[in-house]
Coordinates of C-alpha atoms in Angstrom, one line a residue:
Chain E
M939 CA -12.6 -18.0 43.6
Y940 CA -15.0 -17.9 40.7
A941 CA -14.5 -18.8 36.8
V942 CA -16.2 -15.8 35.9
S943 CA -17.8 -13.0 38.2
V944 CA -19.9 -10.3 36.3
N945 CA -20.9 -7.5 38.8
N946 CA -23.2 -5.0 37.7
L947 CA -22.4 -4.7 33.9
V948 CA -23.7 -1.7 32.0
K949 CA -22.5 -1.3 28.3
Y950 CA -23.3 1.8 26.5
Y951 CA -22.7 2.2 22.5
G952 CA -22.7 5.9 22.2
S953 CA -26.3 6.8 24.0
F954 CA -27.4 3.4 23.4
Q955 CA -27.6 0.8 26.6
A956 CA -26.7 -2.8 25.2
V957 CA -26.5 -4.1 28.7
K958 CA -28.0 -3.0 31.4
G959 CA -26.6 -3.8 34.7
I960 CA -26.2 -7.7 34.9
S961 CA -24.7 -10.3 37.3
F962 CA -23.7 -13.6 37.3
R963 CA -20.8 -15.9 38.6
F964 CA -20.1 -19.5 37.7
E965 CA -17.3 -21.6 39.4
E966 CA -14.4 -23.6 37.3
G967 CA -15.3 -26.8 35.4
I968 CA -18.8 -26.3 34.1
I969 CA -20.5 -25.3 30.9
Y970 CA -22.5 -21.9 31.3
G971 CA -25.0 -20.6 29.1
L972 CA -26.1 -16.7 28.5
I973 CA -28.9 -17.5 26.5
G974 CA -31.4 -14.9 24.7
P975 CA -32.7 -13.6 21.5
N976 CA -30.9 -11.5 19.0
G977 CA -30.1 -8.4 20.3
A978 CA -30.2 -9.2 24.0
G979 CA -27.1 -8.3 25.0
K980 CA -25.0 -11.7 24.9
S981 CA -22.4 -11.1 22.2
T982 CA -21.8 -7.5 23.9
T983 CA -21.5 -9.4 27.6
L984 CA -18.7 -11.9 25.4
K985 CA -17.1 -9.6 24.0
I986 CA -16.6 -7.8 27.2
L987 CA -15.2 -11.0 28.5
A988 CA -13.1 -12.0 25.9
T989 CA -11.3 -8.2 26.5
L990 CA -12.4 -6.8 23.3
L991 CA -14.6 -4.6 24.7
T992 CA -14.3 -2.5 28.2
P993 CA -17.4 -2.3 30.6
T994 CA -19.0 1.1 31.0
E995 CA -19.9 0.4 34.5
G996 CA -19.6 -2.5 36.5
E997 CA -17.0 -5.1 37.6
V998 CA -15.4 -8.3 35.9
E999 CA -13.4 -10.7 36.6
I1000 CA -11.9 -13.7 35.0
F1001 CA -10.4 -16.4 37.4
G1002 CA -9.9 -13.0 39.8
Y1003 CA -8.0 -10.8 37.3
D1004 CA -10.0 -7.5 36.1
V1005 CA -10.7 -8.0 31.9
K1006 CA -10.3 -4.1 31.9
R1007 CA -6.9 -3.7 33.9
D1008 CA -5.6 -7.1 33.7
A1009 CA -6.7 -7.5 30.3
N1010 CA -2.9 -9.3 28.8
K1011 CA -3.4 -11.8 31.8
V1012 CA -6.7 -12.4 30.7
R1013 CA -6.0 -13.2 27.4
R1014 CA -3.6 -16.3 28.1
L1015 CA -6.6 -18.0 29.9
I1016 CA -9.1 -17.8 27.6
G1017 CA -9.9 -19.4 24.1
Y1018 CA -12.3 -17.0 22.5
L1019 CA -14.4 -17.9 19.5
P1020 CA -16.5 -15.0 18.2
E1021 CA -20.2 -15.4 16.5
E1022 CA -18.8 -14.2 13.0
A1023 CA -15.4 -15.1 12.5
G1024 CA -13.2 -16.3 9.6
G1025 CA -9.3 -17.9 9.0
Y1026 CA -6.8 -16.2 6.9
K1027 CA -7.8 -17.6 3.6
Y1028 CA -4.2 -18.2 2.3
L1029 CA -2.9 -20.4 5.2
T1030 CA -3.9 -23.9 5.6
G1031 CA -6.0 -25.5 8.5
Y1032 CA -2.7 -26.6 9.4
E1033 CA -0.8 -23.7 9.1
Y1034 CA -3.3 -21.7 10.9
L1035 CA -3.4 -23.6 13.7
E1036 CA 0.2 -24.0 13.9
L1037 CA 0.4 -19.9 14.1
N1038 CA -1.9 -20.0 17.1
A1039 CA -0.2 -22.6 19.2
K1040 CA 3.2 -20.7 18.2
L1041 CA 1.8 -17.9 20.1
Y1042 CA 0.5 -19.8 23.4
S1043 CA 3.6 -22.0 23.4
P1044 CA 6.3 -21.1 21.0
D1045 CA 8.3 -24.1 22.2
N1046 CA 6.4 -26.7 22.2
Y1047 CA 3.6 -26.2 20.1
A1048 CA 3.2 -29.5 18.1
D1049 CA 1.1 -31.4 20.9
I1050 CA -1.3 -28.4 20.6
V1051 CA -1.7 -28.5 17.2
E1052 CA -2.1 -32.0 17.2
Y1053 CA -4.8 -32.0 19.3
G1054 CA -6.4 -29.2 17.2
A1055 CA -5.8 -30.8 14.2
K1056 CA -8.1 -33.9 16.0
L1057 CA -10.5 -31.3 17.7
S1058 CA -11.3 -30.2 14.1
G1059 CA -12.0 -33.2 12.7
L1060 CA -11.1 -32.3 9.3
G1061 CA -8.7 -35.0 8.6
E1062 CA -6.8 -34.6 5.4
R1063 CA -8.7 -31.3 4.2
L1064 CA -6.2 -29.5 7.0
H1065 CA -4.1 -29.6 4.5
N1066 CA -6.2 -27.4 2.2
R1067 CA -5.9 -23.2 2.4
I1068 CA -9.3 -22.0 4.4
G1069 CA -10.1 -20.1 1.3
E1070 CA -11.8 -23.5 0.1
Y1071 CA -13.4 -24.2 3.3
S1072 CA -17.0 -24.6 3.7
R1073 CA -18.6 -22.1 6.4
G1074 CA -19.1 -25.2 8.3
M1075 CA -15.6 -26.2 8.2
V1076 CA -14.4 -22.6 9.0
R1077 CA -16.4 -23.0 12.0
R1078 CA -15.3 -26.6 13.1
L1079 CA -11.6 -25.0 12.8
L1080 CA -11.6 -22.0 14.7
L1081 CA -13.4 -24.2 17.6
A1082 CA -10.5 -26.2 17.4
R1083 CA -8.5 -23.4 17.6
A1084 CA -10.2 -21.9 20.5
L1085 CA -10.0 -24.8 22.4
M1086 CA -6.5 -26.8 21.7
I1087 CA -4.7 -24.8 24.2
R1088 CA -6.9 -26.0 26.5
P1089 CA -7.6 -22.7 27.7
R1090 CA -8.9 -22.4 31.5
L1091 CA -11.8 -20.6 30.1
A1092 CA -13.2 -21.1 26.4
I1093 CA -15.6 -18.2 25.5
L1094 CA -18.0 -19.3 22.6
D1095 CA -20.4 -17.0 21.3
E1096 CA -23.2 -19.4 18.9
P1097 CA -20.6 -22.1 18.6
T1098 CA -22.7 -24.1 15.9
S1099 CA -24.0 -21.3 14.2
G1100 CA -23.7 -22.1 10.4
M1101 CA -23.6 -25.9 11.0
D1102 CA -25.8 -29.1 9.6
V1103 CA -26.9 -31.4 12.1
I1104 CA -24.3 -33.9 11.8
H1105 CA -21.2 -31.7 12.4
A1106 CA -23.5 -29.9 15.3
T1107 CA -23.6 -32.7 17.2
Q1108 CA -20.2 -33.3 16.7
I1109 CA -19.2 -29.8 17.9
R1110 CA -21.5 -30.5 21.0
R1111 CA -20.1 -33.8 21.8
M1112 CA -16.3 -32.1 22.0
I1113 CA -17.7 -29.3 24.2
K1114 CA -19.1 -32.0 26.6
E1115 CA -15.4 -33.8 26.4
I1116 CA -13.2 -30.9 26.6
V1117 CA -14.7 -30.1 29.9
N1118 CA -13.6 -33.0 31.4
E1119 CA -10.2 -31.8 30.6
G1120 CA -10.6 -28.9 33.1
V1121 CA -12.0 -26.2 30.3
T1122 CA -14.3 -24.1 31.6
I1123 CA -16.8 -23.0 29.3
L1124 CA -19.4 -20.0 28.8
L1125 CA -21.1 -20.2 25.5
S1126 CA -24.0 -18.0 24.0
S1127 CA -26.8 -19.6 21.7
H1128 CA -30.3 -19.4 20.2
N1129 CA -30.5 -23.5 20.3
M1130 CA -32.5 -23.9 23.2
L1131 CA -32.0 -27.9 22.8
E1132 CA -28.8 -27.1 22.6
V1133 CA -28.7 -25.2 25.7
Q1134 CA -30.4 -28.2 27.6
Y1135 CA -27.9 -30.6 26.4
L1136 CA -24.6 -28.2 27.3
C1137 CA -25.0 -26.3 29.9
D1138 CA -24.7 -26.9 33.5
K1139 CA -25.9 -23.6 34.7
L1140 CA -27.5 -20.5 32.4
S1141 CA -28.7 -17.1 32.6
L1142 CA -31.9 -16.1 30.1
I1143 CA -30.8 -12.7 29.1
S1144 CA -33.5 -10.2 27.4
D1145 CA -32.9 -6.8 26.6
G1146 CA -29.6 -6.3 28.3
V1147 CA -31.3 -7.7 31.6
I1148 CA -31.0 -11.0 32.9
V1149 CA -34.2 -12.6 33.3
A1150 CA -33.6 -15.9 34.3
S1151 CA -30.8 -17.9 35.9
G1152 CA -29.9 -21.1 37.1
T1153 CA -29.7 -24.8 36.0
P1154 CA -31.8 -25.8 33.4
S1155 CA -34.1 -28.2 35.8
E1156 CA -34.4 -25.4 38.4
I1157 CA -35.6 -22.5 35.6
M1158 CA -38.0 -25.1 33.7
S1159 CA -39.7 -25.9 37.1
A1160 CA -39.6 -22.2 38.4
T1161 CA -41.3 -22.1 35.0
G1162 CA -44.0 -25.0 35.0
T1163 CA -42.7 -25.9 31.9
D1164 CA -40.6 -29.2 30.6
N1165 CA -38.3 -27.2 28.1
L1166 CA -36.0 -24.4 28.0
E1167 CA -37.5 -23.1 25.3
D1168 CA -41.2 -23.0 26.7
A1169 CA -39.1 -21.7 29.6
F1170 CA -38.0 -18.5 27.9
I1171 CA -41.2 -17.8 26.4
E1172 CA -42.7 -17.6 29.7
V1173 CA -40.3 -15.8 31.4
I1174 CA -40.3 -13.1 29.0
K1175 CA -44.1 -13.3 29.0
N1176 CA -44.1 -12.4 32.7
K1177 CA -41.6 -9.5 32.6
Chain G
M1408 CA 12.6 3.8 -15.5
G1409 CA 15.9 3.8 -15.8
F1410 CA 17.2 0.7 -16.7
I1411 CA 14.3 0.7 -19.7
I1412 CA 15.8 4.6 -21.1
M1413 CA 19.3 2.8 -20.8
G1414 CA 18.3 0.1 -22.4
A1415 CA 16.8 2.1 -25.3
M1416 CA 19.3 4.6 -25.8
S1417 CA 22.0 1.5 -25.8
T1418 CA 20.1 -0.3 -28.3
A1419 CA 19.8 2.7 -30.6
T1420 CA 23.5 3.5 -30.3
E1421 CA 24.3 0.1 -31.1
K1422 CA 21.8 0.2 -34.2
V1423 CA 23.6 3.3 -35.4
K1424 CA 26.9 2.2 -34.9
H1425 CA 26.2 -1.0 -37.2
G1426 CA 23.9 0.4 -39.8
T1427 CA 23.9 1.3 -42.8
V1428 CA 23.1 4.7 -44.8
G1429 CA 22.1 4.3 -48.6
I1430 CA 23.0 7.2 -51.2
I1431 CA 21.3 7.4 -54.1
D1432 CA 24.2 10.0 -56.0
E1433 CA 22.3 11.6 -59.0
D1434 CA 24.3 14.1 -59.7
N1435 CA 28.2 12.7 -59.5
S1436 CA 29.5 15.7 -58.5
E1437 CA 32.9 16.7 -56.4
L1438 CA 30.8 17.9 -53.9
S1439 CA 28.3 15.1 -53.4
S1440 CA 31.5 12.9 -53.1
T1441 CA 32.4 15.1 -50.4
L1442 CA 28.7 14.6 -48.9
I1443 CA 29.4 10.7 -48.6
N1444 CA 32.9 11.2 -47.3
F1445 CA 31.7 12.7 -44.8
I1446 CA 29.0 11.2 -43.8
R1447 CA 31.7 8.0 -44.2
M1448 CA 33.8 9.5 -41.7
S1449 CA 31.2 9.8 -39.1
G1450 CA 31.6 6.1 -38.3
M1451 CA 28.4 5.1 -40.7
N1452 CA 28.4 2.3 -43.1
V1453 CA 27.3 4.0 -46.6
V1454 CA 26.5 2.0 -49.9
Q1455 CA 24.9 3.6 -53.3
V1456 CA 21.6 2.2 -53.7
T1457 CA 19.3 2.9 -56.6
R1458 CA 15.7 4.3 -56.1
D1459 CA 13.9 1.0 -56.3
V1460 CA 15.3 0.2 -52.7
L1461 CA 12.8 2.7 -51.7
E1462 CA 9.7 0.4 -52.1
N1463 CA 11.0 -2.3 -50.2
P1464 CA 14.2 -0.9 -47.9
P1465 CA 16.4 -3.8 -46.2
E1466 CA 15.8 -4.0 -42.4
S1467 CA 19.9 -2.9 -42.5
L1468 CA 19.2 0.1 -43.7
L1469 CA 18.9 3.2 -41.1
A1470 CA 18.5 5.6 -43.9
V1471 CA 18.9 6.5 -47.6
I1472 CA 19.7 9.8 -48.7
V1473 CA 19.0 11.3 -52.2
I1474 CA 21.2 13.6 -53.7
P1475 CA 19.6 15.2 -56.6
K1476 CA 21.5 16.0 -60.0
G1477 CA 22.3 20.0 -60.0
Y1478 CA 23.4 19.7 -56.7
G1479 CA 27.3 20.6 -56.5
E1480 CA 26.2 23.1 -59.2
N1481 CA 23.6 24.6 -57.5
I1482 CA 26.0 25.0 -54.5
L1483 CA 28.5 26.8 -56.4
N1484 CA 25.7 29.1 -57.9
E1485 CA 25.2 29.7 -54.2
T1486 CA 21.3 28.4 -54.7
P1487 CA 20.8 26.1 -51.6
P1488 CA 19.9 22.7 -53.1
N1489 CA 17.5 19.7 -51.7
I1490 CA 18.6 16.6 -50.8
T1491 CA 15.8 14.2 -49.2
I1492 CA 16.4 12.2 -46.1
Y1493 CA 14.6 8.5 -45.8
T1494 CA 14.8 7.3 -42.2
F1495 CA 13.1 3.9 -41.6
L1496 CA 12.1 3.2 -38.0
Q1497 CA 11.4 0.4 -36.7
G1498 CA 8.2 1.7 -34.7
I1499 CA 7.7 5.2 -32.3
N1500 CA 9.7 5.4 -29.3
V1501 CA 12.7 7.2 -27.6
G1502 CA 15.5 4.9 -28.5
E1503 CA 14.3 4.9 -32.3
Q1504 CA 14.5 8.6 -32.2
G1505 CA 17.9 8.5 -31.4
V1506 CA 18.4 6.8 -34.5
M1507 CA 16.6 9.6 -36.6
G1508 CA 18.8 11.7 -34.7
A1509 CA 21.8 10.1 -35.2
V1510 CA 21.2 10.8 -39.2
T1511 CA 20.0 14.5 -39.1
S1512 CA 22.6 15.4 -37.0
V1513 CA 25.6 14.1 -39.8
I1514 CA 23.7 16.3 -42.0
E1515 CA 23.6 19.1 -39.7
S1516 CA 27.6 18.6 -39.1
Y1517 CA 28.0 18.6 -42.9
K1518 CA 26.3 22.1 -43.3
N1519 CA 28.3 23.8 -41.0
F1520 CA 31.3 22.2 -42.6
L1521 CA 30.2 23.6 -46.2
K1522 CA 29.3 27.2 -44.2
S1523 CA 33.0 27.3 -43.3
Y1524 CA 34.1 26.0 -47.2
I1525 CA 31.2 28.7 -48.9
A1526 CA 32.6 31.4 -46.6
K1527 CA 36.1 30.8 -47.1
Q1528 CA 35.6 30.6 -50.5
H1529 CA 34.2 34.5 -50.4
G1530 CA 37.4 35.4 -48.1
V1531 CA 34.8 36.1 -45.0
N1532 CA 35.8 34.5 -41.9
P1533 CA 33.3 31.5 -41.3
E1534 CA 32.6 32.3 -37.8
I1535 CA 30.7 35.4 -38.6
I1536 CA 28.7 33.2 -40.7
S1537 CA 27.7 30.6 -38.3
N1538 CA 27.7 33.2 -35.0
P1539 CA 27.1 36.4 -36.2
I1540 CA 26.6 37.4 -32.7
T1541 CA 27.9 35.6 -29.5
E1542 CA 26.1 35.9 -26.2
D1543 CA 26.7 35.2 -22.4
I1544 CA 23.1 34.3 -20.7
H1545 CA 23.1 34.8 -16.9
I1546 CA 20.1 33.6 -15.5
Y1547 CA 19.7 34.0 -11.3
V1548 CA 17.3 32.4 -9.4
R1549 CA 16.2 34.6 -6.2
S1550 CA 14.6 31.8 -4.4
W1551 CA 17.9 30.2 -4.9
E1552 CA 20.2 32.7 -4.7
R1553 CA 21.9 31.0 -7.6
E1554 CA 23.1 31.6 -11.2
F1555 CA 22.4 28.7 -13.8
T1556 CA 22.9 28.2 -17.3
S1557 CA 19.5 27.6 -19.7
Q1558 CA 20.7 23.5 -19.7
E1559 CA 21.1 23.5 -16.5
L1560 CA 17.7 25.2 -15.7
N1561 CA 16.2 22.7 -18.6
T1562 CA 17.6 19.7 -16.8
I1563 CA 15.8 20.7 -13.7
T1564 CA 12.6 21.8 -15.3
M1565 CA 12.4 18.0 -16.8
Q1566 CA 13.1 16.4 -13.5
V1567 CA 11.0 18.3 -11.6
M1568 CA 8.0 17.6 -14.3
F1569 CA 9.3 13.9 -14.8
W1570 CA 9.5 12.2 -11.1
P1571 CA 6.7 13.8 -9.0
W1572 CA 4.2 11.3 -11.3
L1573 CA 6.5 8.5 -10.5
I1574 CA 6.7 9.3 -7.0
F1575 CA 2.9 10.2 -7.0
S1576 CA 2.0 6.7 -8.3
L1577 CA 4.1 5.1 -6.0
V1578 CA 2.9 7.2 -2.8
V1579 CA -0.8 6.4 -3.7
S1580 CA 0.2 2.4 -4.1
V1581 CA 1.5 2.6 -1.0
V1582 CA -1.1 4.4 1.1
Q1583 CA -3.6 2.0 -0.5
L1584 CA -2.1 -0.9 0.6
S1585 CA -1.2 -0.2 3.8
A1586 CA -4.7 0.8 4.4
T1587 CA -5.9 -2.6 3.6
F1588 CA -3.7 -4.1 6.6
L1589 CA -6.0 -3.8 9.2
S1590 CA -9.4 -3.3 7.2
E1591 CA -9.0 -6.7 5.5
E1592 CA -8.4 -8.1 9.1
K1593 CA -12.4 -6.7 9.6
E1594 CA -13.4 -8.0 6.3
Q1595 CA -12.2 -11.4 7.0
K1596 CA -13.5 -11.0 10.3
T1597 CA -10.0 -12.4 11.6
L1598 CA -9.7 -9.0 13.5
E1599 CA -11.8 -10.2 16.8
I1600 CA -9.6 -13.4 17.2
L1601 CA -6.2 -11.3 16.6
L1602 CA -7.2 -9.0 19.4
T1603 CA -8.0 -12.0 22.1
L1604 CA -4.8 -13.8 21.1
P1605 CA -1.9 -13.3 24.2
V1606 CA 0.1 -11.0 22.6
R1607 CA 0.3 -7.0 23.3
R1608 CA -1.7 -5.1 20.9
T1609 CA 1.1 -2.2 20.5
T1610 CA 3.3 -5.5 19.3
I1611 CA 0.4 -6.6 16.8
L1612 CA 0.7 -3.1 15.5
F1613 CA 4.1 -2.8 15.2
S1614 CA 4.3 -5.5 13.2
K1615 CA 1.8 -4.1 10.7
V1616 CA 4.2 -1.3 10.9
L1617 CA 7.1 -3.0 10.0
G1618 CA 5.1 -4.7 7.3
S1619 CA 4.7 -1.2 5.7
G1620 CA 8.1 -0.2 6.5
V1621 CA 10.0 -3.4 4.2
L1622 CA 7.2 -2.0 1.7
A1623 CA 8.7 1.6 2.1
I1624 CA 12.7 0.2 2.0
L1625 CA 11.8 -1.5 -0.7
A1626 CA 10.1 1.1 -2.6
T1627 CA 12.8 3.4 -1.6
I1628 CA 15.7 1.4 -3.0
S1629 CA 14.3 0.8 -6.4
Y1630 CA 13.2 4.3 -6.2
T1631 CA 17.3 5.4 -5.6
V1632 CA 18.8 2.9 -7.6
G1633 CA 16.4 3.7 -10.8
F1634 CA 16.8 7.4 -10.1
I1635 CA 21.3 6.9 -10.6
V1636 CA 20.5 4.7 -13.4
Y1637 CA 18.1 7.5 -15.4
I1638 CA 20.7 10.1 -14.6
M1639 CA 23.4 7.5 -16.5
A1640 CA 21.2 6.9 -19.2
F1641 CA 20.4 10.8 -19.8
S1642 CA 23.5 11.7 -19.3
S1643 CA 25.0 8.9 -21.6
Y1644 CA 22.1 9.7 -24.2
L1645 CA 22.7 14.2 -24.2
E1646 CA 26.8 13.1 -24.5
Q1647 CA 26.1 11.2 -27.7
Y1648 CA 25.0 14.5 -29.2
G1649 CA 27.3 16.2 -28.0
M1650 CA 25.7 18.1 -25.1
S1651 CA 26.2 17.2 -21.1
I1652 CA 24.2 17.7 -18.0
S1653 CA 26.6 20.3 -16.7
I1654 CA 25.0 20.0 -13.2
S1655 CA 27.2 17.4 -11.0
M1656 CA 24.7 16.0 -8.5
D1657 CA 26.0 15.8 -5.1
P1658 CA 26.2 12.3 -3.5
F1659 CA 25.2 13.7 0.0
S1660 CA 21.6 15.3 -1.4
I1661 CA 21.0 11.9 -3.2
I1662 CA 21.2 10.0 0.1
L1663 CA 19.1 13.2 1.6
M1664 CA 16.2 12.6 -0.9
G1665 CA 16.2 9.0 -0.5
V1666 CA 15.9 10.2 3.6
I1667 CA 13.0 11.8 2.4
F1668 CA 11.9 9.3 0.3
F1669 CA 11.7 6.6 2.8
L1670 CA 9.9 9.0 5.5
C1671 CA 7.6 9.8 3.3
L1672 CA 6.8 6.4 2.5
L1673 CA 6.6 5.9 5.8
F1674 CA 4.1 8.5 6.4
S1675 CA 2.5 7.6 4.0
S1676 CA 1.9 4.0 5.0
A1677 CA 1.3 5.4 9.1
L1678 CA -1.8 7.1 6.9
G1679 CA -2.5 4.2 5.4
L1680 CA -2.6 2.2 8.3
S1681 CA -4.7 5.2 10.1
I1682 CA -7.3 4.9 7.3
S1683 CA -7.4 1.2 8.0
V1684 CA -8.6 1.4 11.6
L1685 CA -11.3 3.5 10.6
A1686 CA -12.6 1.4 7.4
Q1687 CA -15.2 -1.5 7.8
D1688 CA -13.9 -3.2 4.5
T1689 CA -10.9 -3.1 1.8
K1690 CA -13.2 -1.1 -0.4
S1691 CA -13.9 1.5 1.9
A1692 CA -10.2 1.3 3.1
E1693 CA -9.4 2.4 -0.8
S1694 CA -12.3 5.1 -1.1
L1695 CA -11.1 6.5 2.2
A1696 CA -7.4 6.5 0.7
S1697 CA -8.3 8.1 -2.3
T1698 CA -10.4 10.5 -0.9
V1699 CA -7.7 11.7 1.7
I1700 CA -4.5 11.6 -0.2
F1701 CA -5.8 12.9 -3.9
P1702 CA -6.5 16.7 -2.2
I1703 CA -2.6 16.4 -0.4
M1704 CA -1.2 15.5 -3.7
I1705 CA -2.9 18.2 -6.1
I1706 CA -1.8 20.5 -3.4
A1707 CA 1.9 19.3 -3.5
F1708 CA 1.6 19.0 -7.4
V1709 CA 0.8 22.8 -7.4
I1710 CA 4.1 23.5 -6.4
M1711 CA 5.3 22.1 -9.4
F1712 CA 4.1 25.8 -11.5
L1713 CA 4.5 27.6 -8.5
D1714 CA 7.0 29.5 -6.5
I1715 CA 6.5 28.9 -2.8
S1716 CA 7.9 31.9 -2.0
S1717 CA 5.4 34.0 -3.8
L1718 CA 2.3 32.5 -2.2
P1719 CA 0.7 34.1 0.7
T1720 CA 2.1 33.3 4.2
Y1721 CA -0.9 31.3 5.4
L1722 CA -0.5 29.1 2.2
Q1723 CA 3.1 28.5 2.5
I1724 CA 2.7 27.6 6.1
L1725 CA 0.0 25.3 4.7
I1726 CA 2.1 23.7 1.9
Y1727 CA 4.7 23.1 4.0
I1728 CA 3.3 20.7 7.0
I1729 CA 2.2 18.8 4.3
P1730 CA 5.1 16.1 4.0
Y1731 CA 4.5 15.6 0.4
T1732 CA 5.8 18.7 -0.4
Y1733 CA 9.4 18.0 0.1
L1734 CA 9.6 15.3 -2.4
M1735 CA 8.6 17.9 -4.7
E1736 CA 11.3 20.5 -3.7
G1737 CA 13.6 18.2 -2.6
I1738 CA 13.9 16.8 -6.4
K1739 CA 14.6 20.5 -7.3
Y1740 CA 17.1 21.2 -4.4
M1741 CA 19.3 17.8 -4.9
F1742 CA 21.0 19.5 -8.3
I1743 CA 22.3 22.4 -6.1
G1744 CA 23.5 20.7 -2.8
R1745 CA 21.4 22.9 -0.7
Y1746 CA 20.1 21.1 2.3
E1747 CA 17.8 22.9 4.1
V1748 CA 14.5 21.6 2.7
F1749 CA 16.0 18.2 3.1
L1750 CA 16.7 18.8 6.9
A1751 CA 13.2 20.8 6.9
G1752 CA 11.9 17.6 5.0
I1753 CA 12.9 15.0 7.4
V1754 CA 11.9 16.3 10.5
V1755 CA 8.2 17.2 9.2
N1756 CA 7.8 13.9 7.5
L1757 CA 9.3 12.4 10.6
L1758 CA 6.5 14.2 13.0
G1759 CA 4.0 13.4 10.7
A1760 CA 4.4 9.9 10.5
L1761 CA 4.9 9.5 14.5
V1762 CA 1.5 11.6 14.9
M1763 CA -0.6 9.5 12.4
L1764 CA 1.3 6.3 14.2
S1765 CA 0.2 7.4 17.7
I1766 CA -3.6 7.8 16.4
V1767 CA -3.2 4.2 15.2
S1768 CA -1.9 2.8 18.1
K1769 CA -4.6 5.0 20.3
I1770 CA -7.4 3.4 18.2
F1771 CA -6.1 0.4 18.0
T1772 CA -5.1 -0.3 21.9
S1773 CA -8.8 1.0 22.6
E1774 CA -12.2 -0.8 21.7
R1775 CA -12.4 1.8 18.8
I1776 CA -11.0 -0.2 16.4
L1777 CA -13.9 -2.3 16.8
T1778 CA -16.8 -0.1 17.3
M1779 CA -15.9 2.8 15.3
K1780 CA -17.5 3.0 11.8
V1781 CA -16.5 5.5 9.0
R1782 CA -19.9 6.1 6.9
F1783 CA -19.5 7.3 3.5
G1784 CA -22.7 9.3 1.5
R1785 CA -24.7 11.6 3.6
R1786 CA -26.7 10.8 6.4
R1787 CA -30.1 10.7 6.5
K1788 CA -31.8 13.6 7.7
K1789 CA -34.1 13.1 11.0
R1790 CA -37.7 13.8 10.2
A1791 CA -39.2 16.2 12.4

């Protein structure tokens, strides 16, 4: 069984076609990247996988569950980090993690919260109100929230967006580590170096269409380039 | 409101009870002594003072009455004498007006006493002087099929003018607050995460409705307590001057009015929530809430000044499908113990709340909660 299976996915917003029949699938225990420029359809695809949007056409399954039909079951399996997200500003970071952990495990949430606190790396600041956090701190808290429950699939939309180099590096390390605990990751990013470092497999997406798929090295060798940035430009040029 | 009025009234009563009236008696006649004794017998403290006291009256003086020279003689010569009353108020408010009323009502009573005295002196029946004609006034309100005294009618009219403003402000607050329940999630960008949690969307929505419901319950309790206290305070205020509200309010009507009020607030909460699913942020939500609520409330207010049965049928139907109409109508009907308007109000408000909640539920459980956008301002015209 695939962790994620997307088959001929189409999504319209009114008359605008955001996703134009894409297909990809990948197995459990890897980091899969969906890479492309702004407006390529990455976030729409991730939102469909996170059960926020419904496909106009096509089939989308997570661990065999249909995202439309079995949305409630899918939500138990995933941890989602949106590209643009915030926390409840009157709660402390700790209270926020606790609130979320209780929804996943009402009887045994303390361990989850402790793990989340460790993942966030916020230390004592975790007891401050979220309203007092910087954008980077909020992002670390939200990522910790998505990963602390050890979901079977973590869907991370631009996980390091808005972070400085030091914190972005910590986040990448965190993502690498959590895969070893059996979590499968699907992420999107603009940052090709990040993708090259993190992803086992990826799909390049442009204008709602997947233009290339494979491991980073497969894509680079197919395009005769030595980094993903050049590979992406080459693919788009030949499209 | 009721507590404030009751507090003001009891302060005024205490002030009158322990206050002192100063008398400058420049006449020193038998009739001026009669006036002074009359004031004393009404329960007020009376002290003789001089005109100097008018320059700097002490706090304890409620009023100073000047009885001029020739007062008694003028009365005996059938020329009305003129007395001067100086009343000292701390400020301008309902309580202080009560103090003023207490002094003037004593003088009014004394006038009646004098009328009887003079009439007797002339061998005339005092009753014919004070009430040369008596009248029986029958006021029949057709739409209510009931007869009222003018005092009853005045009381109802006062309520009908007073309460809608209070209710209006409460309803607007509930709609505006509920309108921010989901729009704030959108503005703070917490909604997407909320919707991917392992909680059914109907449960999330129910908890939002519960929040609105708690708000509505608290508002209803404060309204009911306030209303009862207000009526008690108002009655005791009138009784102080020998008047009374002769309309006995049926407790069942008060309960039914409370139910309508609660359902109306529930409808308002549901209306607010439906606005919040459409708006992208709290500012838009509040603007949209005002845009929606004000025209509805204006129509409901119109009925304060108009009799609905005199309107064309289509307007009557329009007015009766607005849940707020029953709040305004209910205020009138609770004084006469007729229940049909309450029962219709319960049905309309309940249906209104259910319709609103089903619309919210439909949007909230679909992707439209994220993709729906309400635009403000004009759309750009497409260029040819």
